[in-house]
mmCIF file of C-alpha atoms and ligand atoms in Angstrom:
data_model
loop_
_atom_site.group_PDB
_atom_site.id
_atom_site.type_symbol
_atom_site.label_atom_id
_atom_site.label_comp_id
_atom_site.label_asym_id
_atom_site.label_seq_id
_atom_site.Cartn_x
_atom_site.Cartn_y
_atom_site.Cartn_z
ATOM 1 C CA MET A 1 -71.063 -36.390 137.476
ATOM 2 C CA SER A 2 -70.296 -33.513 139.857
ATOM 3 C CA ASN A 3 -70.180 -34.287 143.562
ATOM 4 C CA ASN A 4 -72.052 -31.059 144.269
ATOM 5 C CA PRO A 5 -75.862 -31.287 144.499
ATOM 6 C CA ALA A 6 -76.416 -27.811 143.027
ATOM 7 C CA ASP A 7 -74.144 -28.525 140.042
ATOM 8 C CA ARG A 8 -75.863 -31.818 139.334
ATOM 9 C CA VAL A 9 -79.277 -30.103 139.170
ATOM 10 C CA GLN A 10 -77.809 -27.226 137.122
ATOM 11 C CA ASP A 11 -76.383 -29.640 134.554
ATOM 12 C CA LEU A 12 -79.767 -31.009 133.518
ATOM 13 C CA GLN A 13 -80.716 -29.931 130.013
ATOM 14 C CA ASN A 14 -84.329 -30.395 128.959
ATOM 15 C CA PHE A 15 -85.690 -28.707 125.859
ATOM 16 C CA GLY A 16 -89.385 -27.979 125.462
ATOM 17 C CA GLU A 17 -91.391 -29.410 122.601
ATOM 18 C CA PHE A 18 -90.800 -26.320 120.403
ATOM 19 C CA GLY A 19 -87.260 -25.660 121.574
ATOM 20 C CA GLY A 20 -88.450 -23.947 124.737
ATOM 21 C CA VAL A 21 -85.901 -23.474 127.513
ATOM 22 C CA ASN A 22 -88.352 -25.094 129.891
ATOM 23 C CA PRO A 23 -89.702 -28.571 129.237
ATOM 24 C CA SER A 24 -93.256 -28.495 127.899
ATOM 25 C CA ILE A 25 -95.988 -29.299 130.366
ATOM 26 C CA ALA A 26 -97.745 -32.564 129.596
ATOM 27 C CA ASP A 27 -101.206 -31.972 130.967
ATOM 28 C CA SER A 28 -102.636 -35.249 129.798
ATOM 29 C CA SER A 29 -103.964 -38.021 131.967
ATOM 30 C CA THR A 30 -103.490 -40.657 129.274
ATOM 31 C CA PHE A 31 -101.174 -41.279 126.299
ATOM 32 C CA THR A 32 -101.778 -42.716 122.835
ATOM 33 C CA TYR A 33 -100.080 -45.674 121.203
ATOM 34 C CA LEU A 34 -99.599 -46.238 117.482
ATOM 35 C CA LYS A 35 -99.595 -49.961 117.970
ATOM 36 C CA ALA A 36 -101.810 -51.992 120.307
ATOM 37 C CA SER A 37 -98.973 -54.470 120.836
ATOM 38 C CA THR A 38 -96.724 -51.739 122.275
ATOM 39 C CA MET A 39 -99.384 -50.916 124.846
ATOM 40 C CA GLN A 40 -99.485 -54.559 125.865
ATOM 41 C CA ALA A 41 -95.697 -54.622 126.220
ATOM 42 C CA VAL A 42 -95.789 -51.546 128.466
ATOM 43 C CA PHE A 43 -98.438 -53.130 130.675
ATOM 44 C CA GLU A 44 -96.377 -56.250 130.967
ATOM 45 C CA GLY A 45 -93.277 -54.261 131.899
ATOM 46 C CA GLU A 46 -91.405 -55.348 128.771
ATOM 47 C CA GLN A 47 -91.230 -51.921 127.157
ATOM 48 C CA GLU A 48 -89.719 -49.055 129.124
ATOM 49 C CA GLY A 49 -89.693 -45.311 128.573
ATOM 50 C CA CYS A 50 -93.316 -44.995 127.434
ATOM 51 C CA HIS A 51 -95.914 -43.055 129.343
ATOM 52 C CA LEU A 52 -99.218 -44.807 129.701
ATOM 53 C CA TYR A 53 -101.389 -43.107 132.289
ATOM 54 C CA SER A 54 -100.514 -40.195 134.581
ATOM 55 C CA ARG A 55 -101.137 -41.952 137.886
ATOM 56 C CA HIS A 56 -98.221 -44.130 136.806
ATOM 57 C CA THR A 57 -95.827 -41.719 135.078
ATOM 58 C CA ASN A 58 -96.080 -38.409 133.244
ATOM 59 C CA PRO A 59 -93.347 -36.444 131.406
ATOM 60 C CA SER A 60 -93.721 -33.371 133.649
ATOM 61 C CA THR A 61 -93.519 -35.294 136.897
ATOM 62 C CA SER A 62 -90.599 -37.275 135.428
ATOM 63 C CA TYR A 63 -88.580 -34.071 134.866
ATOM 64 C CA LEU A 64 -89.053 -33.163 138.521
ATOM 65 C CA CYS A 65 -88.119 -36.724 139.553
ATOM 66 C CA GLN A 66 -84.925 -36.421 137.519
ATOM 67 C CA ALA A 67 -83.933 -33.162 139.215
ATOM 68 C CA LEU A 68 -84.625 -34.570 142.694
ATOM 69 C CA ALA A 69 -82.680 -37.749 141.950
ATOM 70 C CA ARG A 70 -79.780 -35.578 140.770
ATOM 71 C CA MET A 71 -79.900 -33.513 143.938
ATOM 72 C CA GLU A 72 -79.929 -36.525 146.256
ATOM 73 C CA ASN A 73 -77.563 -38.572 144.091
ATOM 74 C CA THR A 74 -79.965 -41.463 143.663
ATOM 75 C CA GLU A 75 -80.715 -43.440 140.512
ATOM 76 C CA ALA A 76 -84.376 -42.466 140.556
ATOM 77 C CA ALA A 77 -87.143 -40.635 142.364
ATOM 78 C CA PHE A 78 -90.906 -40.702 142.802
ATOM 79 C CA VAL A 79 -92.994 -37.581 143.382
ATOM 80 C CA ALA A 80 -96.243 -37.490 145.321
ATOM 81 C CA SER A 81 -99.056 -35.056 146.033
ATOM 82 C CA SER A 82 -97.688 -34.239 149.506
ATOM 83 C CA GLY A 83 -94.824 -35.044 151.824
ATOM 84 C CA MET A 84 -97.160 -37.307 153.797
ATOM 85 C CA ALA A 85 -98.163 -39.104 150.573
ATOM 86 C CA ALA A 86 -94.471 -39.753 149.898
ATOM 87 C CA ILE A 87 -93.832 -40.912 153.475
ATOM 88 C CA THR A 88 -96.861 -43.184 153.799
ATOM 89 C CA SER A 89 -96.482 -44.825 150.394
ATOM 90 C CA CYS A 90 -92.753 -45.374 150.946
ATOM 91 C CA ILE A 91 -93.348 -46.984 154.349
ATOM 92 C CA LEU A 92 -96.187 -49.146 153.024
ATOM 93 C CA GLN A 93 -93.979 -50.267 150.145
ATOM 94 C CA ILE A 94 -91.423 -51.584 152.628
ATOM 95 C CA CYS A 95 -93.470 -52.845 155.579
ATOM 96 C CA GLU A 96 -96.217 -55.388 155.974
ATOM 97 C CA SER A 97 -98.117 -56.929 158.869
ATOM 98 C CA GLY A 98 -95.733 -58.293 161.499
ATOM 99 C CA ASP A 99 -92.905 -55.930 160.590
ATOM 100 C CA GLU A 100 -91.278 -53.438 162.934
ATOM 101 C CA ILE A 101 -89.903 -49.944 162.463
ATOM 102 C CA ILE A 102 -87.403 -48.092 164.638
ATOM 103 C CA ALA A 103 -88.096 -44.377 164.413
ATOM 104 C CA SER A 104 -86.803 -41.200 165.936
ATOM 105 C CA ARG A 105 -89.277 -39.811 168.472
ATOM 106 C CA THR A 106 -88.609 -36.255 167.299
ATOM 107 C CA ILE A 107 -90.154 -36.466 163.852
ATOM 108 C CA TYR A 108 -92.771 -34.446 162.024
ATOM 109 C CA GLY A 109 -96.115 -34.666 163.864
ATOM 110 C CA GLY A 110 -97.956 -36.218 160.917
ATOM 111 C CA THR A 111 -95.333 -38.917 160.478
ATOM 112 C CA TYR A 112 -95.368 -39.592 164.217
ATOM 113 C CA ALA A 113 -99.162 -39.945 164.202
ATOM 114 C CA PHE A 114 -99.049 -42.274 161.178
ATOM 115 C CA LEU A 115 -96.476 -44.547 162.806
ATOM 116 C CA LYS A 116 -98.043 -44.448 166.233
ATOM 117 C CA ASN A 117 -101.783 -44.528 165.510
ATOM 118 C CA PHE A 118 -102.333 -45.747 161.966
ATOM 119 C CA LEU A 119 -99.768 -48.471 161.290
ATOM 120 C CA PRO A 120 -100.715 -50.628 164.325
ATOM 121 C CA LYS A 121 -104.089 -51.126 162.583
ATOM 122 C CA LEU A 122 -102.125 -52.867 159.824
ATOM 123 C CA GLY A 123 -100.071 -54.895 162.305
ATOM 124 C CA ILE A 124 -96.929 -52.778 161.908
ATOM 125 C CA LYS A 125 -95.229 -51.762 165.131
ATOM 126 C CA THR A 126 -92.930 -48.774 165.697
ATOM 127 C CA HIS A 127 -90.356 -48.357 168.451
ATOM 128 C CA PHE A 128 -89.604 -44.690 169.123
ATOM 129 C CA VAL A 129 -86.088 -43.819 170.227
ATOM 130 C CA ASP A 130 -83.846 -40.876 170.979
ATOM 131 C CA ILE A 131 -82.105 -40.975 167.598
ATOM 132 C CA THR A 132 -79.018 -39.214 168.947
ATOM 133 C CA LYS A 133 -78.403 -42.374 171.005
ATOM 134 C CA THR A 134 -77.591 -44.871 168.272
ATOM 135 C CA ASN A 135 -77.060 -47.705 170.787
ATOM 136 C CA GLN A 136 -80.837 -47.535 171.444
ATOM 137 C CA VAL A 137 -81.410 -48.263 167.757
ATOM 138 C CA GLU A 138 -79.000 -51.180 167.746
ATOM 139 C CA ALA A 139 -80.596 -52.697 170.865
ATOM 140 C CA LEU A 140 -84.079 -52.736 169.297
ATOM 141 C CA ILE A 141 -83.186 -54.519 166.074
ATOM 142 C CA ASN A 142 -84.675 -57.974 165.668
ATOM 143 C CA ALA A 143 -85.621 -60.325 162.837
ATOM 144 C CA ASN A 144 -88.816 -58.323 162.153
ATOM 145 C CA THR A 145 -87.117 -54.936 161.797
ATOM 146 C CA LYS A 146 -87.562 -53.557 158.281
ATOM 147 C CA MET A 147 -86.747 -49.898 158.629
ATOM 148 C CA VAL A 148 -84.919 -47.262 160.606
ATOM 149 C CA TYR A 149 -86.656 -43.914 160.091
ATOM 150 C CA CYS A 150 -85.394 -40.488 161.024
ATOM 151 C CA GLU A 151 -85.128 -36.876 159.931
ATOM 152 C CA THR A 152 -81.761 -35.358 159.077
ATOM 153 C CA MET A 153 -82.570 -32.339 161.198
ATOM 154 C CA SER A 154 -85.496 -32.916 163.486
ATOM 155 C CA ASN A 155 -88.519 -30.776 164.123
ATOM 156 C CA PRO A 156 -88.530 -28.659 166.234
ATOM 157 C CA LEU A 157 -85.311 -29.091 168.248
ATOM 158 C CA LEU A 158 -83.079 -29.293 165.169
ATOM 159 C CA GLU A 159 -81.271 -32.374 166.435
ATOM 160 C CA ILE A 160 -79.004 -33.893 163.820
ATOM 161 C CA ALA A 161 -79.202 -37.623 163.142
ATOM 162 C CA ASP A 162 -75.856 -39.384 162.920
ATOM 163 C CA ILE A 163 -76.542 -40.894 159.496
ATOM 164 C CA PRO A 164 -73.048 -42.429 159.062
ATOM 165 C CA GLU A 165 -73.404 -44.176 162.430
ATOM 166 C CA LEU A 166 -76.977 -45.337 161.712
ATOM 167 C CA ALA A 167 -75.854 -46.558 158.289
ATOM 168 C CA SER A 168 -73.090 -48.598 159.881
ATOM 169 C CA ILE A 169 -75.773 -50.354 161.941
ATOM 170 C CA THR A 170 -78.112 -51.111 159.006
ATOM 171 C CA LYS A 171 -75.334 -51.866 156.494
ATOM 172 C CA ASN A 172 -75.131 -55.551 155.534
ATOM 173 C CA THR A 173 -78.713 -56.096 156.733
ATOM 174 C CA SER A 174 -81.968 -55.906 154.781
ATOM 175 C CA ILE A 175 -83.081 -53.006 157.008
ATOM 176 C CA LYS A 176 -83.670 -49.796 155.070
ATOM 177 C CA LEU A 177 -82.376 -46.530 156.490
ATOM 178 C CA VAL A 178 -84.997 -43.956 155.453
ATOM 179 C CA VAL A 179 -84.205 -40.295 156.023
ATOM 180 C CA ASP A 180 -86.573 -37.335 155.749
ATOM 181 C CA ASN A 181 -84.324 -34.523 154.480
ATOM 182 C CA THR A 182 -87.008 -31.796 154.300
ATOM 183 C CA PHE A 183 -85.164 -29.299 156.544
ATOM 184 C CA THR A 184 -81.804 -29.620 154.792
ATOM 185 C CA PRO A 185 -82.004 -30.007 150.994
ATOM 186 C CA MET A 186 -78.547 -29.432 149.392
ATOM 187 C CA ILE A 187 -77.109 -28.959 152.908
ATOM 188 C CA ILE A 188 -76.978 -32.644 153.771
ATOM 189 C CA SER A 189 -76.753 -35.491 151.250
ATOM 190 C CA PRO A 190 -78.009 -38.528 153.212
ATOM 191 C CA ILE A 191 -77.276 -41.060 150.458
ATOM 192 C CA GLU A 192 -73.615 -40.068 150.433
ATOM 193 C CA LEU A 193 -73.591 -40.616 154.211
ATOM 194 C CA GLY A 194 -75.006 -44.134 153.823
ATOM 195 C CA ALA A 195 -78.813 -43.775 153.842
ATOM 196 C CA ASP A 196 -80.864 -46.012 151.513
ATOM 197 C CA ILE A 197 -83.850 -43.771 150.814
ATOM 198 C CA VAL A 198 -84.377 -40.006 151.097
ATOM 199 C CA ILE A 199 -87.790 -38.415 151.519
ATOM 200 C CA HIS A 200 -88.764 -34.777 151.058
ATOM 201 C CA SER A 201 -91.770 -32.616 151.654
ATOM 202 C CA LEU A 202 -91.409 -30.425 148.553
ATOM 203 C CA THR A 203 -93.892 -28.058 150.207
ATOM 204 C CA LYS A 204 -91.108 -26.449 152.251
ATOM 205 C CA PHE A 205 -87.675 -25.226 151.072
ATOM 206 C CA ILE A 206 -87.570 -27.060 147.748
ATOM 207 C CA ASN A 207 -90.610 -25.285 146.327
ATOM 208 C CA GLY A 208 -89.992 -22.293 148.564
ATOM 209 C CA ALA A 209 -93.054 -20.325 147.514
ATOM 210 C CA SER A 210 -95.695 -21.666 149.929
ATOM 211 C CA ASP A 211 -98.047 -22.093 146.965
ATOM 212 C CA ALA A 212 -97.931 -25.864 146.599
ATOM 213 C CA VAL A 213 -97.974 -29.139 148.488
ATOM 214 C CA GLY A 214 -95.805 -32.007 147.279
ATOM 215 C CA GLY A 215 -93.493 -34.814 148.297
ATOM 216 C CA ALA A 216 -90.756 -37.058 146.962
ATOM 217 C CA VAL A 217 -89.015 -40.375 147.527
ATOM 218 C CA CYS A 218 -85.446 -40.625 146.188
ATOM 219 C CA ALA A 219 -84.023 -44.141 145.959
ATOM 220 C CA ASP A 220 -82.414 -46.704 143.693
ATOM 221 C CA GLU A 221 -84.058 -47.691 140.410
ATOM 222 C CA GLU A 222 -85.263 -51.008 141.783
ATOM 223 C CA PHE A 223 -87.154 -49.469 144.705
ATOM 224 C CA ILE A 224 -88.793 -46.740 142.594
ATOM 225 C CA THR A 225 -89.780 -49.330 139.958
ATOM 226 C CA ASP A 226 -91.326 -51.413 142.753
ATOM 227 C CA MET A 227 -93.262 -48.379 143.996
ATOM 228 C CA LEU A 228 -94.689 -47.932 140.490
ATOM 229 C CA ASP A 229 -95.488 -51.593 139.907
ATOM 230 C CA VAL A 230 -99.022 -51.901 138.526
ATOM 231 C CA ASN A 231 -99.725 -55.017 140.588
ATOM 232 C CA ASN A 232 -98.000 -54.251 143.873
ATOM 233 C CA GLY A 233 -96.662 -50.690 143.998
ATOM 234 C CA ALA A 234 -97.835 -48.389 146.797
ATOM 235 C CA GLY A 235 -97.065 -45.399 144.558
ATOM 236 C CA MET A 236 -99.368 -46.802 141.895
ATOM 237 C CA LEU A 237 -102.133 -48.454 143.910
ATOM 238 C CA LEU A 238 -102.660 -45.916 146.710
ATOM 239 C CA GLY A 239 -102.806 -43.130 144.120
ATOM 240 C CA PRO A 240 -100.613 -40.465 145.797
ATOM 241 C CA VAL A 241 -99.785 -38.982 142.390
ATOM 242 C CA MET A 242 -98.590 -35.392 141.850
ATOM 243 C CA ASP A 243 -100.339 -33.242 139.257
ATOM 244 C CA PRO A 244 -98.116 -32.546 136.193
ATOM 245 C CA ILE A 245 -98.816 -28.801 136.178
ATOM 246 C CA ARG A 246 -97.734 -28.603 139.811
ATOM 247 C CA ALA A 247 -94.640 -30.689 139.056
ATOM 248 C CA ALA A 248 -93.637 -28.179 136.365
ATOM 249 C CA SER A 249 -94.006 -25.221 138.739
ATOM 250 C CA ILE A 250 -92.046 -26.922 141.542
ATOM 251 C CA LEU A 251 -89.229 -27.775 139.109
ATOM 252 C CA LYS A 252 -88.919 -24.122 138.090
ATOM 253 C CA ASN A 253 -88.694 -23.038 141.738
ATOM 254 C CA MET A 254 -86.118 -25.713 142.443
ATOM 255 C CA ARG A 255 -83.627 -23.987 140.132
ATOM 256 C CA THR A 256 -82.970 -21.282 142.705
ATOM 257 C CA LEU A 257 -82.893 -23.647 145.683
ATOM 258 C CA HIS A 258 -79.118 -23.490 146.198
ATOM 259 C CA ILE A 259 -79.127 -19.679 146.376
ATOM 260 C CA ARG A 260 -82.121 -19.632 148.671
ATOM 261 C CA MET A 261 -80.586 -22.197 151.023
ATOM 262 C CA GLN A 262 -77.415 -20.122 151.275
ATOM 263 C CA GLN A 263 -79.404 -17.005 152.142
ATOM 264 C CA HIS A 264 -81.706 -18.819 154.611
ATOM 265 C CA SER A 265 -78.613 -20.264 156.318
ATOM 266 C CA HIS A 266 -76.777 -16.948 156.403
ATOM 267 C CA ASN A 267 -79.792 -15.213 157.930
ATOM 268 C CA ALA A 268 -80.575 -17.940 160.476
ATOM 269 C CA LYS A 269 -76.972 -17.973 161.711
ATOM 270 C CA PHE A 270 -76.971 -14.186 162.042
ATOM 271 C CA ILE A 271 -80.224 -14.117 164.038
ATOM 272 C CA SER A 272 -79.147 -17.063 166.235
ATOM 273 C CA GLU A 273 -75.768 -15.591 167.123
ATOM 274 C CA HIS A 274 -77.211 -12.182 167.880
ATOM 275 C CA PHE A 275 -80.006 -13.476 170.120
ATOM 276 C CA LEU A 276 -77.558 -15.709 171.951
ATOM 277 C CA LYS A 277 -75.561 -12.567 172.755
ATOM 278 C CA GLU A 278 -78.761 -11.002 174.116
ATOM 279 C CA GLY A 279 -79.017 -13.881 176.590
ATOM 280 C CA ILE A 280 -81.905 -15.663 174.849
ATOM 281 C CA GLN A 281 -81.857 -19.467 174.739
ATOM 282 C CA VAL A 282 -81.305 -20.380 171.077
ATOM 283 C CA TYR A 283 -81.303 -23.739 169.310
ATOM 284 C CA TYR A 284 -79.334 -23.605 166.047
ATOM 285 C CA PRO A 285 -77.073 -26.383 164.732
ATOM 286 C CA GLY A 286 -74.605 -23.833 163.362
ATOM 287 C CA MET A 287 -73.491 -22.707 166.822
ATOM 288 C CA GLU A 288 -71.132 -24.353 169.275
ATOM 289 C CA SER A 289 -73.877 -24.265 171.918
ATOM 290 C CA HIS A 290 -75.869 -26.849 169.912
ATOM 291 C CA ALA A 291 -75.409 -30.451 171.038
ATOM 292 C CA GLN A 292 -74.757 -31.728 167.501
ATOM 293 C CA PHE A 293 -72.667 -28.839 166.170
ATOM 294 C CA SER A 294 -69.615 -30.995 165.506
ATOM 295 C CA LEU A 295 -71.714 -33.750 163.914
ATOM 296 C CA MET A 296 -73.361 -31.146 161.686
ATOM 297 C CA LYS A 297 -69.925 -29.899 160.638
ATOM 298 C CA LYS A 298 -68.872 -33.438 159.852
ATOM 299 C CA CYS A 299 -71.950 -34.177 157.726
ATOM 300 C CA PHE A 300 -72.898 -31.000 155.880
ATOM 301 C CA ASN A 301 -72.033 -29.531 152.478
ATOM 302 C CA GLU A 302 -70.449 -26.420 153.904
ATOM 303 C CA GLU A 303 -71.256 -23.935 151.154
ATOM 304 C CA PHE A 304 -75.009 -24.210 151.858
ATOM 305 C CA GLY A 305 -74.652 -23.452 155.556
ATOM 306 C CA TYR A 306 -76.437 -24.785 158.624
ATOM 307 C CA GLY A 307 -80.010 -24.327 157.476
ATOM 308 C CA GLY A 308 -82.793 -21.793 157.790
ATOM 309 C CA MET A 309 -84.489 -23.084 160.943
ATOM 310 C CA LEU A 310 -83.914 -21.906 164.491
ATOM 311 C CA VAL A 311 -85.747 -22.042 167.794
ATOM 312 C CA LEU A 312 -85.879 -19.284 170.411
ATOM 313 C CA ASP A 313 -87.054 -20.265 173.891
ATOM 314 C CA VAL A 314 -88.759 -17.240 175.428
ATOM 315 C CA LYS A 315 -89.689 -19.211 178.564
ATOM 316 C CA SER A 316 -93.491 -19.122 178.619
ATOM 317 C CA LYS A 317 -96.405 -19.685 176.306
ATOM 318 C CA GLU A 318 -97.632 -16.131 177.013
ATOM 319 C CA ASN A 319 -94.273 -14.695 175.955
ATOM 320 C CA ALA A 320 -94.170 -16.866 172.861
ATOM 321 C CA TYR A 321 -97.680 -15.879 171.756
ATOM 322 C CA ALA A 322 -97.116 -12.162 172.416
ATOM 323 C CA PHE A 323 -93.732 -12.227 170.623
ATOM 324 C CA MET A 324 -95.174 -13.944 167.550
ATOM 325 C CA GLU A 325 -98.137 -11.561 167.338
ATOM 326 C CA ALA A 326 -95.792 -8.571 167.687
ATOM 327 C CA MET A 327 -93.547 -9.896 164.920
ATOM 328 C CA GLN A 328 -96.509 -10.316 162.584
ATOM 329 C CA ASN A 329 -97.808 -6.835 163.406
ATOM 330 C CA ASP A 330 -94.367 -5.459 162.634
ATOM 331 C CA ASN A 331 -94.315 -7.270 159.250
ATOM 332 C CA ILE A 332 -91.299 -9.408 160.144
ATOM 333 C CA GLY A 333 -93.150 -12.435 158.863
ATOM 334 C CA TYR A 334 -96.244 -14.549 159.369
ATOM 335 C CA LEU A 335 -97.604 -16.520 162.304
ATOM 336 C CA ALA A 336 -97.993 -19.684 160.263
ATOM 337 C CA VAL A 337 -96.860 -23.299 160.257
ATOM 338 C CA SER A 338 -94.679 -24.622 157.428
ATOM 339 C CA LEU A 339 -91.227 -23.417 156.451
ATOM 340 C CA GLY A 340 -88.925 -22.442 153.624
ATOM 341 C CA PHE A 341 -90.876 -19.368 152.501
ATOM 342 C CA TYR A 342 -89.141 -16.166 151.252
ATOM 343 C CA LYS A 343 -90.532 -14.412 154.291
ATOM 344 C CA THR A 344 -90.077 -15.538 157.887
ATOM 345 C CA LEU A 345 -92.662 -17.967 159.287
ATOM 346 C CA PHE A 346 -93.054 -18.715 162.988
ATOM 347 C CA SER A 347 -95.146 -20.924 165.242
ATOM 348 C CA ALA A 348 -95.106 -22.406 168.733
ATOM 349 C CA PRO A 349 -94.391 -26.111 168.122
ATOM 350 C CA GLY A 350 -95.917 -27.407 171.379
ATOM 351 C CA SER A 351 -99.406 -26.234 170.447
ATOM 352 C CA SER A 352 -99.130 -26.625 166.660
ATOM 353 C CA THR A 353 -96.814 -28.815 164.597
ATOM 354 C CA SER A 354 -95.910 -31.123 167.489
ATOM 355 C CA SER A 355 -99.381 -31.183 169.056
ATOM 356 C CA GLU A 356 -99.885 -34.812 167.924
ATOM 357 C CA ILE A 357 -97.223 -35.701 170.497
ATOM 358 C CA PRO A 358 -98.695 -36.113 174.018
ATOM 359 C CA GLU A 359 -97.667 -33.402 176.493
ATOM 360 C CA GLU A 360 -95.625 -35.628 178.798
ATOM 361 C CA GLU A 361 -93.689 -37.005 175.823
ATOM 362 C CA GLN A 362 -93.057 -33.432 174.673
ATOM 363 C CA VAL A 363 -91.456 -32.677 178.037
ATOM 364 C CA GLN A 364 -89.327 -35.840 177.774
ATOM 365 C CA MET A 365 -88.088 -34.724 174.362
ATOM 366 C CA GLY A 366 -87.076 -31.346 175.695
ATOM 367 C CA LEU A 367 -89.926 -29.385 174.116
ATOM 368 C CA SER A 368 -91.057 -26.451 176.202
ATOM 369 C CA GLU A 369 -94.058 -24.133 175.981
ATOM 370 C CA GLY A 370 -91.981 -21.019 175.413
ATOM 371 C CA MET A 371 -90.384 -22.249 172.210
ATOM 372 C CA VAL A 372 -90.865 -20.291 169.010
ATOM 373 C CA ARG A 373 -89.850 -22.164 165.876
ATOM 374 C CA ILE A 374 -88.651 -19.791 163.204
ATOM 375 C CA SER A 375 -88.116 -20.427 159.508
ATOM 376 C CA ILE A 376 -86.039 -17.404 158.593
ATOM 377 C CA GLY A 377 -86.816 -15.738 155.284
ATOM 378 C CA ILE A 378 -84.330 -14.725 152.627
ATOM 379 C CA ASP A 379 -84.412 -11.100 153.888
ATOM 380 C CA ASN A 380 -81.887 -8.895 152.121
ATOM 381 C CA ASN A 381 -80.970 -6.907 155.249
ATOM 382 C CA ILE A 382 -80.911 -9.366 158.131
ATOM 383 C CA ASN A 383 -79.503 -6.845 160.596
ATOM 384 C CA ARG A 384 -82.613 -4.730 160.067
ATOM 385 C CA THR A 385 -84.736 -7.825 160.706
ATOM 386 C CA PHE A 386 -82.780 -8.599 163.879
ATOM 387 C CA GLU A 387 -83.306 -5.065 165.200
ATOM 388 C CA LYS A 388 -87.041 -5.355 164.493
ATOM 389 C CA MET A 389 -87.226 -8.726 166.260
ATOM 390 C CA LYS A 390 -85.323 -7.355 169.222
ATOM 391 C CA ASN A 391 -87.758 -4.450 169.447
ATOM 392 C CA CYS A 392 -90.659 -6.895 169.487
ATOM 393 C CA MET A 393 -89.044 -8.730 172.389
ATOM 394 C CA LYS A 394 -88.651 -5.433 174.247
ATOM 395 C CA LYS A 395 -92.233 -4.458 173.498
ATOM 396 C CA VAL A 396 -93.635 -7.641 175.035
ATOM 397 C CA GLY A 397 -91.219 -7.648 177.975
ATOM 398 C CA ILE A 398 -88.931 -10.553 177.055
ATOM 399 C CA LEU A 399 -85.818 -8.374 176.860
HETATM 400 C C1 PLP B 1 -94.090 -30.683 156.343
HETATM 401 C C2 PLP B 1 -93.287 -31.884 156.627
HETATM 402 C C3 PLP B 1 -93.740 -33.151 156.246
HETATM 403 C C4 PLP B 1 -95.089 -33.366 155.601
HETATM 404 O O1 PLP B 1 -95.145 -32.807 154.340
HETATM 405 P P1 PLP B 1 -96.509 -32.308 153.637
HETATM 406 O O2 PLP B 1 -96.037 -31.800 152.325
HETATM 407 O O3 PLP B 1 -97.111 -31.263 154.525
HETATM 408 O O4 PLP B 1 -97.400 -33.501 153.534
HETATM 409 C C5 PLP B 1 -92.925 -34.227 156.500
HETATM 410 N N1 PLP B 1 -91.730 -34.087 157.108
HETATM 411 C C6 PLP B 1 -91.271 -32.887 157.497
HETATM 412 C C7 PLP B 1 -89.939 -32.800 158.160
HETATM 413 C C8 PLP B 1 -92.031 -31.748 157.275
HETATM 414 O O5 PLP B 1 -91.572 -30.557 157.672
#
């Protein structure tokens, strides 16, 4: 199989029921059997490849699973109704009362809240670390550690996790290295760098249309089979299932993911470099000024670029709010959370997506009130967009 994620997805060939070029959508919750004994064999796990009930498996969700497994180079995948559904069911599949997790402190706000507030109720403890300091991870490992959890590129500071280094710590142990790759599909292939499990919020770049919520867990066959186990699987028993019609629409959007990622990356690099020249503080992992630039270069699949996310620090909350409102008024994009849309989306992380993180911890992490997180769109003329953004900055007195 190709060692390129885009080629591996491209090479899938699924005919529809009547020879359609898209697989037919199986909008059925349950499936018939010609023989009662076959149904029994499926229930008992002795007969594979049959669909039984759509909370377990469904042909349409299976096609999407196949494409995601191809992209991340795993044996299998599981899709869920949201990124959080994928994250929570994956964690609950691995951890039980008494277990410990070591997690990056700069993770998605929902994941942070789940680890910090929810899991202690189940007796699962999380140690939060600065993931760029891998010695902190090593120092916290003990006999109860079950998982190291991080994001490839963290929200909102775009710090890059050193997956090869983290993998060298968890290798030869039973500790799972779980990586949320939502910001960098195609760009970084965590499994090839040594991760055990890759998670995605499909809601963002992978779907790319801001019309759906979904999530995925990509892992080896054994883990995905465990997640779907009718007696013990978190993917089966917690019911985080994705709807088959939604799975079909996300799969169709996924076919242009590689082109979109290239354009997002091209545009984000252009905007970052030009604002840096204007004297604005910019966070973008594709520039030498970023602390993990060389690590990013070591880890990424170059042809897809450095990603579509960047952060501009305009020094105060007032500036940030005025800048964002001006950009929306000028039709540069939308003042909205989320990312990976065809048009630019922007928000102030301190008071939105990272608001679950207490203020003093935000300061510790290097978050500041004047930060504007930008998910750059796939704009055809990015120079025009830059000029418009610059004008907005002038209008509100930042430049
Ligand atoms: C959005 C996001 C999630 C959560 O995904 P949902 O689809 O909103 O549940 C998890 N991780 C990251 C990095 C995200 O950006």
